[in-house]
mmCIF file of C-alpha atoms in Angstrom:
data_model
loop_
_atom_site.group_PDB
_atom_site.id
_atom_site.type_symbol
_atom_site.label_atom_id
_atom_site.label_comp_id
_atom_site.label_asym_id
_atom_site.label_seq_id
_atom_site.Cartn_x
_atom_site.Cartn_y
_atom_site.Cartn_z
ATOM 1 C CA UNK T 2 -10.873 -8.037 -27.061
ATOM 2 C CA UNK T 3 -10.503 -9.941 -23.767
ATOM 3 C CA UNK T 4 -11.622 -8.237 -20.578
ATOM 4 C CA UNK T 5 -8.468 -7.297 -18.651
ATOM 5 C CA UNK T 6 -10.199 -5.389 -15.859
ATOM 6 C CA UNK T 7 -9.833 -6.524 -12.263
ATOM 7 C CA UNK T 8 -11.783 -6.314 -9.007
ATOM 8 C CA UNK T 9 -9.428 -4.583 -6.621
ATOM 9 C CA UNK T 10 -9.402 -3.510 -2.992
ATOM 10 C CA UNK T 11 -7.421 -0.286 -2.474
ATOM 11 C CA UNK T 12 -6.513 0.360 1.159
ATOM 12 C CA UNK T 13 -5.320 3.894 1.803
ATOM 13 C CA UNK T 14 -7.530 5.373 -0.894
ATOM 14 C CA UNK T 15 -7.877 8.673 0.983
ATOM 15 C CA UNK T 16 -4.111 9.301 0.936
ATOM 16 C CA UNK T 17 -2.152 10.931 -1.872
ATOM 17 C CA UNK T 18 -0.567 7.755 -3.256
ATOM 18 C CA UNK T 19 -3.534 5.470 -2.688
ATOM 19 C CA UNK T 20 -5.980 8.021 -4.047
ATOM 20 C CA UNK T 21 -3.928 8.662 -7.180
ATOM 21 C CA UNK T 22 -3.512 4.922 -7.715
ATOM 22 C CA UNK T 23 -7.255 4.361 -7.316
ATOM 23 C CA UNK T 24 -7.972 7.036 -9.922
ATOM 24 C CA UNK T 25 -5.469 5.464 -12.324
ATOM 25 C CA UNK T 26 -6.818 1.955 -11.816
ATOM 26 C CA UNK T 27 -10.368 3.169 -12.391
ATOM 27 C CA UNK T 28 -9.266 4.825 -15.636
ATOM 28 C CA UNK T 29 -7.735 1.493 -16.555
ATOM 29 C CA UNK T 30 -11.208 -0.032 -16.250
ATOM 30 C CA UNK T 31 -10.837 -1.810 -12.920
ATOM 31 C CA UNK T 32 -13.709 -2.158 -10.494
ATOM 32 C CA UNK T 33 -12.710 -0.882 -7.066
ATOM 33 C CA UNK T 34 -13.577 -1.182 -3.412
ATOM 34 C CA UNK T 35 -11.980 1.646 -1.430
ATOM 35 C CA UNK T 36 -10.878 1.782 2.198
ATOM 36 C CA UNK T 37 -9.448 4.768 4.020
ATOM 37 C CA UNK T 38 -9.362 6.641 7.291
ATOM 38 C CA UNK T 39 -10.816 9.997 6.205
ATOM 39 C CA UNK T 40 -14.545 9.389 5.871
ATOM 40 C CA UNK T 41 -15.320 12.543 3.879
ATOM 41 C CA UNK T 42 -12.597 11.937 1.287
ATOM 42 C CA UNK T 43 -13.545 8.268 1.156
ATOM 43 C CA UNK T 44 -17.185 9.049 0.395
ATOM 44 C CA UNK T 45 -16.174 11.556 -2.275
ATOM 45 C CA UNK T 46 -13.795 9.087 -3.929
ATOM 46 C CA UNK T 47 -16.403 6.323 -3.851
ATOM 47 C CA UNK T 48 -18.915 8.578 -5.589
ATOM 48 C CA UNK T 49 -16.383 9.766 -8.155
ATOM 49 C CA UNK T 50 -15.190 6.279 -9.028
ATOM 50 C CA UNK T 51 -18.537 4.504 -8.594
ATOM 51 C CA UNK T 52 -16.901 2.236 -6.039
ATOM 52 C CA UNK T 53 -17.884 0.463 -2.857
ATOM 53 C CA UNK T 54 -16.139 1.643 0.286
ATOM 54 C CA UNK T 55 -15.527 1.070 3.977
ATOM 55 C CA UNK T 56 -13.698 3.234 6.537
ATOM 56 C CA UNK T 57 -10.690 1.684 8.225
ATOM 57 C CA UNK T 58 -8.320 2.345 11.104
ATOM 58 C CA UNK T 59 -4.854 0.796 11.192
ATOM 59 C CA UNK T 60 -5.165 0.203 14.936
ATOM 60 C CA UNK T 61 -8.280 -1.929 14.407
ATOM 61 C CA UNK T 62 -6.616 -5.076 13.099
ATOM 62 C CA UNK T 63 -9.848 -7.063 13.089
ATOM 63 C CA UNK T 64 -11.458 -4.315 11.033
ATOM 64 C CA UNK T 65 -8.528 -4.292 8.642
ATOM 65 C CA UNK T 66 -8.744 -8.064 8.270
ATOM 66 C CA UNK T 67 -12.454 -7.782 7.431
ATOM 67 C CA UNK T 68 -11.854 -5.577 4.388
ATOM 68 C CA UNK T 69 -11.070 -8.304 1.803
ATOM 69 C CA UNK T 70 -14.289 -10.186 2.550
ATOM 70 C CA UNK T 71 -16.271 -6.948 2.366
ATOM 71 C CA UNK T 72 -14.687 -6.124 -0.979
ATOM 72 C CA UNK T 73 -15.227 -9.610 -2.385
ATOM 73 C CA UNK T 74 -18.852 -9.561 -1.293
ATOM 74 C CA UNK T 75 -19.496 -6.159 -2.838
ATOM 75 C CA UNK T 76 -17.809 -6.960 -6.163
ATOM 76 C CA UNK T 77 -18.642 -10.640 -6.504
ATOM 77 C CA UNK T 78 -15.006 -11.636 -6.115
ATOM 78 C CA UNK T 79 -11.559 -10.222 -5.495
ATOM 79 C CA UNK T 80 -8.650 -10.225 -7.953
ATOM 80 C CA UNK T 81 -6.157 -8.102 -6.088
ATOM 81 C CA UNK T 82 -5.323 -5.878 -3.136
ATOM 82 C CA UNK T 83 -3.235 -2.719 -2.979
ATOM 83 C CA UNK T 84 -2.181 -1.448 0.447
ATOM 84 C CA UNK T 85 -0.837 2.098 0.375
ATOM 85 C CA UNK T 86 -0.786 3.311 3.976
ATOM 86 C CA UNK T 87 2.050 4.567 6.110
ATOM 87 C CA UNK T 88 3.319 6.699 8.959
ATOM 88 C CA UNK T 89 6.803 8.110 9.475
ATOM 89 C CA UNK T 90 8.935 9.463 12.290
ATOM 90 C CA UNK T 91 12.368 11.078 12.248
ATOM 91 C CA UNK T 92 15.216 11.483 14.685
ATOM 92 C CA UNK T 93 18.072 9.545 16.290
ATOM 93 C CA UNK T 94 17.252 6.008 17.334
ATOM 94 C CA UNK T 95 17.756 6.761 21.027
ATOM 95 C CA UNK T 96 15.172 9.550 20.851
ATOM 96 C CA UNK T 97 12.467 7.415 19.233
ATOM 97 C CA UNK T 98 10.330 6.216 22.096
ATOM 98 C CA UNK T 99 8.372 3.003 22.446
ATOM 99 C CA UNK T 100 5.040 4.699 21.740
ATOM 100 C CA UNK T 101 6.299 6.022 18.409
ATOM 101 C CA UNK T 102 7.758 2.644 17.499
ATOM 102 C CA UNK T 103 4.487 0.935 18.355
ATOM 103 C CA UNK T 104 2.573 3.372 16.173
ATOM 104 C CA UNK T 105 4.863 2.921 13.166
ATOM 105 C CA UNK T 106 4.797 -0.861 13.351
ATOM 106 C CA UNK T 107 1.006 -0.836 13.761
ATOM 107 C CA UNK T 108 0.482 1.297 10.661
ATOM 108 C CA UNK T 109 3.365 0.142 8.469
ATOM 109 C CA UNK T 110 3.522 -3.557 9.335
ATOM 110 C CA UNK T 111 0.665 -5.035 11.348
ATOM 111 C CA UNK T 112 -2.228 -3.357 9.520
ATOM 112 C CA UNK T 113 -0.982 -4.254 6.010
ATOM 113 C CA UNK T 114 -0.261 -7.820 7.119
ATOM 114 C CA UNK T 115 -3.772 -8.099 8.580
ATOM 115 C CA UNK T 116 -5.330 -7.042 5.271
ATOM 116 C CA UNK T 117 -3.107 -9.045 2.977
ATOM 117 C CA UNK T 118 -3.200 -12.273 4.973
ATOM 118 C CA UNK T 119 -7.001 -12.075 5.144
ATOM 119 C CA UNK T 120 -7.086 -11.554 1.379
ATOM 120 C CA UNK T 121 -5.423 -14.883 0.594
ATOM 121 C CA UNK T 122 -8.545 -17.104 1.012
ATOM 122 C CA UNK T 123 -11.003 -15.032 -1.066
ATOM 123 C CA UNK T 124 -8.494 -14.019 -3.757
ATOM 124 C CA UNK T 125 -9.410 -15.322 -7.210
ATOM 125 C CA UNK T 126 -6.366 -17.281 -8.480
ATOM 126 C CA UNK T 127 -3.757 -16.301 -9.171
ATOM 127 C CA UNK T 128 -4.526 -12.784 -7.931
ATOM 128 C CA UNK T 129 -2.168 -10.008 -6.906
ATOM 129 C CA UNK T 130 -1.132 -8.672 -3.523
ATOM 130 C CA UNK T 131 0.739 -5.361 -3.559
ATOM 131 C CA UNK T 132 1.992 -3.083 -0.802
ATOM 132 C CA UNK T 133 4.097 0.050 -0.700
ATOM 133 C CA UNK T 134 7.257 -0.495 1.326
ATOM 134 C CA UNK T 135 9.613 2.079 -0.180
ATOM 135 C CA UNK T 136 13.342 2.144 -0.753
ATOM 136 C CA UNK T 137 13.936 2.288 3.023
ATOM 137 C CA UNK T 138 12.929 -1.377 3.171
ATOM 138 C CA UNK T 139 16.179 -2.286 1.419
ATOM 139 C CA UNK T 140 18.270 0.796 2.222
ATOM 140 C CA UNK T 141 17.496 1.789 5.828
ATOM 141 C CA UNK T 142 18.201 5.447 6.424
ATOM 142 C CA UNK T 143 19.775 7.255 9.388
ATOM 143 C CA UNK T 144 17.351 9.212 11.552
ATOM 144 C CA UNK T 145 14.628 6.908 10.233
ATOM 145 C CA UNK T 146 15.602 3.680 12.004
ATOM 146 C CA UNK T 147 12.164 2.611 13.239
ATOM 147 C CA UNK T 148 10.414 3.714 10.038
ATOM 148 C CA UNK T 149 12.928 1.742 7.972
ATOM 149 C CA UNK T 150 12.552 -1.293 10.233
ATOM 150 C CA UNK T 151 8.750 -1.258 10.040
ATOM 151 C CA UNK T 152 8.804 -1.140 6.245
ATOM 152 C CA UNK T 153 11.524 -3.805 6.081
ATOM 153 C CA UNK T 154 9.371 -6.072 8.245
ATOM 154 C CA UNK T 155 6.483 -5.782 5.789
ATOM 155 C CA UNK T 156 8.885 -6.451 2.924
ATOM 156 C CA UNK T 157 10.108 -9.612 4.657
ATOM 157 C CA UNK T 158 6.515 -10.801 5.127
ATOM 158 C CA UNK T 159 5.772 -10.271 1.439
ATOM 159 C CA UNK T 160 8.892 -12.207 0.454
ATOM 160 C CA UNK T 161 7.952 -15.118 2.705
ATOM 161 C CA UNK T 162 4.369 -15.249 1.392
ATOM 162 C CA UNK T 163 5.633 -15.224 -2.180
ATOM 163 C CA UNK T 164 7.811 -18.236 -1.361
ATOM 164 C CA UNK T 165 4.909 -20.050 0.317
ATOM 165 C CA UNK T 166 2.631 -19.486 -2.669
ATOM 166 C CA UNK T 167 5.188 -19.748 -5.456
ATOM 167 C CA UNK T 168 3.129 -22.410 -7.233
ATOM 168 C CA UNK T 169 -0.237 -21.075 -8.303
ATOM 169 C CA UNK T 170 0.147 -17.500 -7.103
ATOM 170 C CA UNK T 171 -0.668 -14.947 -6.010
ATOM 171 C CA UNK T 172 1.678 -12.468 -7.597
ATOM 172 C CA UNK T 173 3.246 -10.531 -4.727
ATOM 173 C CA UNK T 174 4.417 -7.000 -5.521
ATOM 174 C CA UNK T 175 6.705 -5.418 -2.930
ATOM 175 C CA UNK T 176 6.685 -1.809 -4.111
ATOM 176 C CA UNK T 177 10.048 -0.268 -3.237
ATOM 177 C CA UNK T 178 8.894 3.143 -4.386
ATOM 178 C CA UNK T 179 11.231 6.155 -4.345
ATOM 179 C CA UNK T 180 10.656 9.237 -2.238
ATOM 180 C CA UNK T 181 7.543 11.020 -3.458
ATOM 181 C CA UNK T 182 6.207 14.349 -2.263
ATOM 182 C CA UNK T 183 2.945 13.189 -0.684
ATOM 183 C CA UNK T 184 3.147 15.411 2.379
ATOM 184 C CA UNK T 185 3.856 12.421 4.645
ATOM 185 C CA UNK T 186 7.108 13.928 5.944
ATOM 186 C CA UNK T 187 5.218 17.020 7.051
ATOM 187 C CA UNK T 188 2.821 14.816 9.025
ATOM 188 C CA UNK T 189 5.527 12.878 10.868
ATOM 189 C CA UNK T 190 4.430 11.504 14.224
ATOM 190 C CA UNK T 191 7.758 12.628 15.695
ATOM 191 C CA UNK T 192 10.847 14.549 14.688
ATOM 192 C CA UNK T 193 11.860 16.800 11.831
ATOM 193 C CA UNK T 194 12.731 15.362 8.426
ATOM 194 C CA UNK T 195 16.390 15.387 7.390
ATOM 195 C CA UNK T 196 17.318 16.538 3.880
ATOM 196 C CA UNK T 197 15.410 14.273 1.514
ATOM 197 C CA UNK T 198 16.216 13.345 -2.069
ATOM 198 C CA UNK T 199 14.485 15.057 -4.946
ATOM 199 C CA UNK T 200 10.993 13.524 -5.101
ATOM 200 C CA UNK T 201 10.048 11.282 -7.979
ATOM 201 C CA UNK T 202 7.137 12.481 -10.127
ATOM 202 C CA UNK T 203 3.819 11.260 -8.736
ATOM 203 C CA UNK T 204 2.690 10.082 -12.171
ATOM 204 C CA UNK T 205 5.752 7.846 -12.498
ATOM 205 C CA UNK T 206 5.286 6.339 -9.038
ATOM 206 C CA UNK T 207 1.591 5.689 -9.620
ATOM 207 C CA UNK T 208 2.501 4.031 -12.912
ATOM 208 C CA UNK T 209 4.607 1.530 -10.998
ATOM 209 C CA UNK T 210 1.742 0.824 -8.648
ATOM 210 C CA UNK T 211 -0.698 0.231 -11.510
ATOM 211 C CA UNK T 212 1.844 -2.015 -13.226
ATOM 212 C CA UNK T 213 1.664 -4.393 -10.262
ATOM 213 C CA UNK T 214 -1.809 -5.319 -11.492
ATOM 214 C CA UNK T 215 -1.368 -4.661 -15.209
ATOM 215 C CA UNK T 216 2.279 -5.391 -16.043
ATOM 216 C CA UNK T 217 3.722 -4.316 -19.338
ATOM 217 C CA UNK T 218 7.030 -3.316 -20.924
ATOM 218 C CA UNK T 219 8.796 -0.106 -20.115
ATOM 219 C CA UNK T 220 9.690 1.943 -17.035
ATOM 220 C CA UNK T 221 6.359 1.431 -15.274
ATOM 221 C CA UNK T 222 7.274 -2.078 -14.137
ATOM 222 C CA UNK T 223 6.738 -2.692 -10.417
ATOM 223 C CA UNK T 224 9.697 -1.841 -8.218
ATOM 224 C CA UNK T 225 9.997 -5.460 -7.166
ATOM 225 C CA UNK T 226 7.867 -8.548 -7.613
ATOM 226 C CA UNK T 227 8.858 -11.364 -5.281
#
């Protein structure tokens, strides 16, 4: 049987979504390089999954941009990147200050763009770039104006890169994932969450993330590949 495993960089591997996706990809047989903010959880995940790792901070854009080269060097190449990081804030637009907006765009837009753009040169063709943007990227929600805008900006970047690289790859997966109970709303940088829809099962959401790198028939197809 042909080897269908991949060498993947997972950014956000210490979060709920990124950690669950890393576990699922490892079970799939992929070789991983993990990056995350929480050093203790990162070290534990690296040991559990026999993976290389590096801590990261969304505000350190140079450090974020260095991750693909680190991953490629550790694994002897790089076949794909998954970015699953995010921050959220709630409240009316007029009450969302500049500092909160700066934070959300740093975490939700600038940091992912830094990683993914730096991944383009070392990526083994055709390769896959995937990032979690969420349904708010296409359906902005009230009392989440800046959060929606920051995710929509990342979605626009992914769409533009896909158009630039339409011939010869990479595959670009813009993961418009549904609301999932990851605890992110409880860690909002500002405001109180409004009533949220019933969360999608974590297993289903992770299946969509894995399908960005290992597509197949059925409901686990990526939310959107551009």
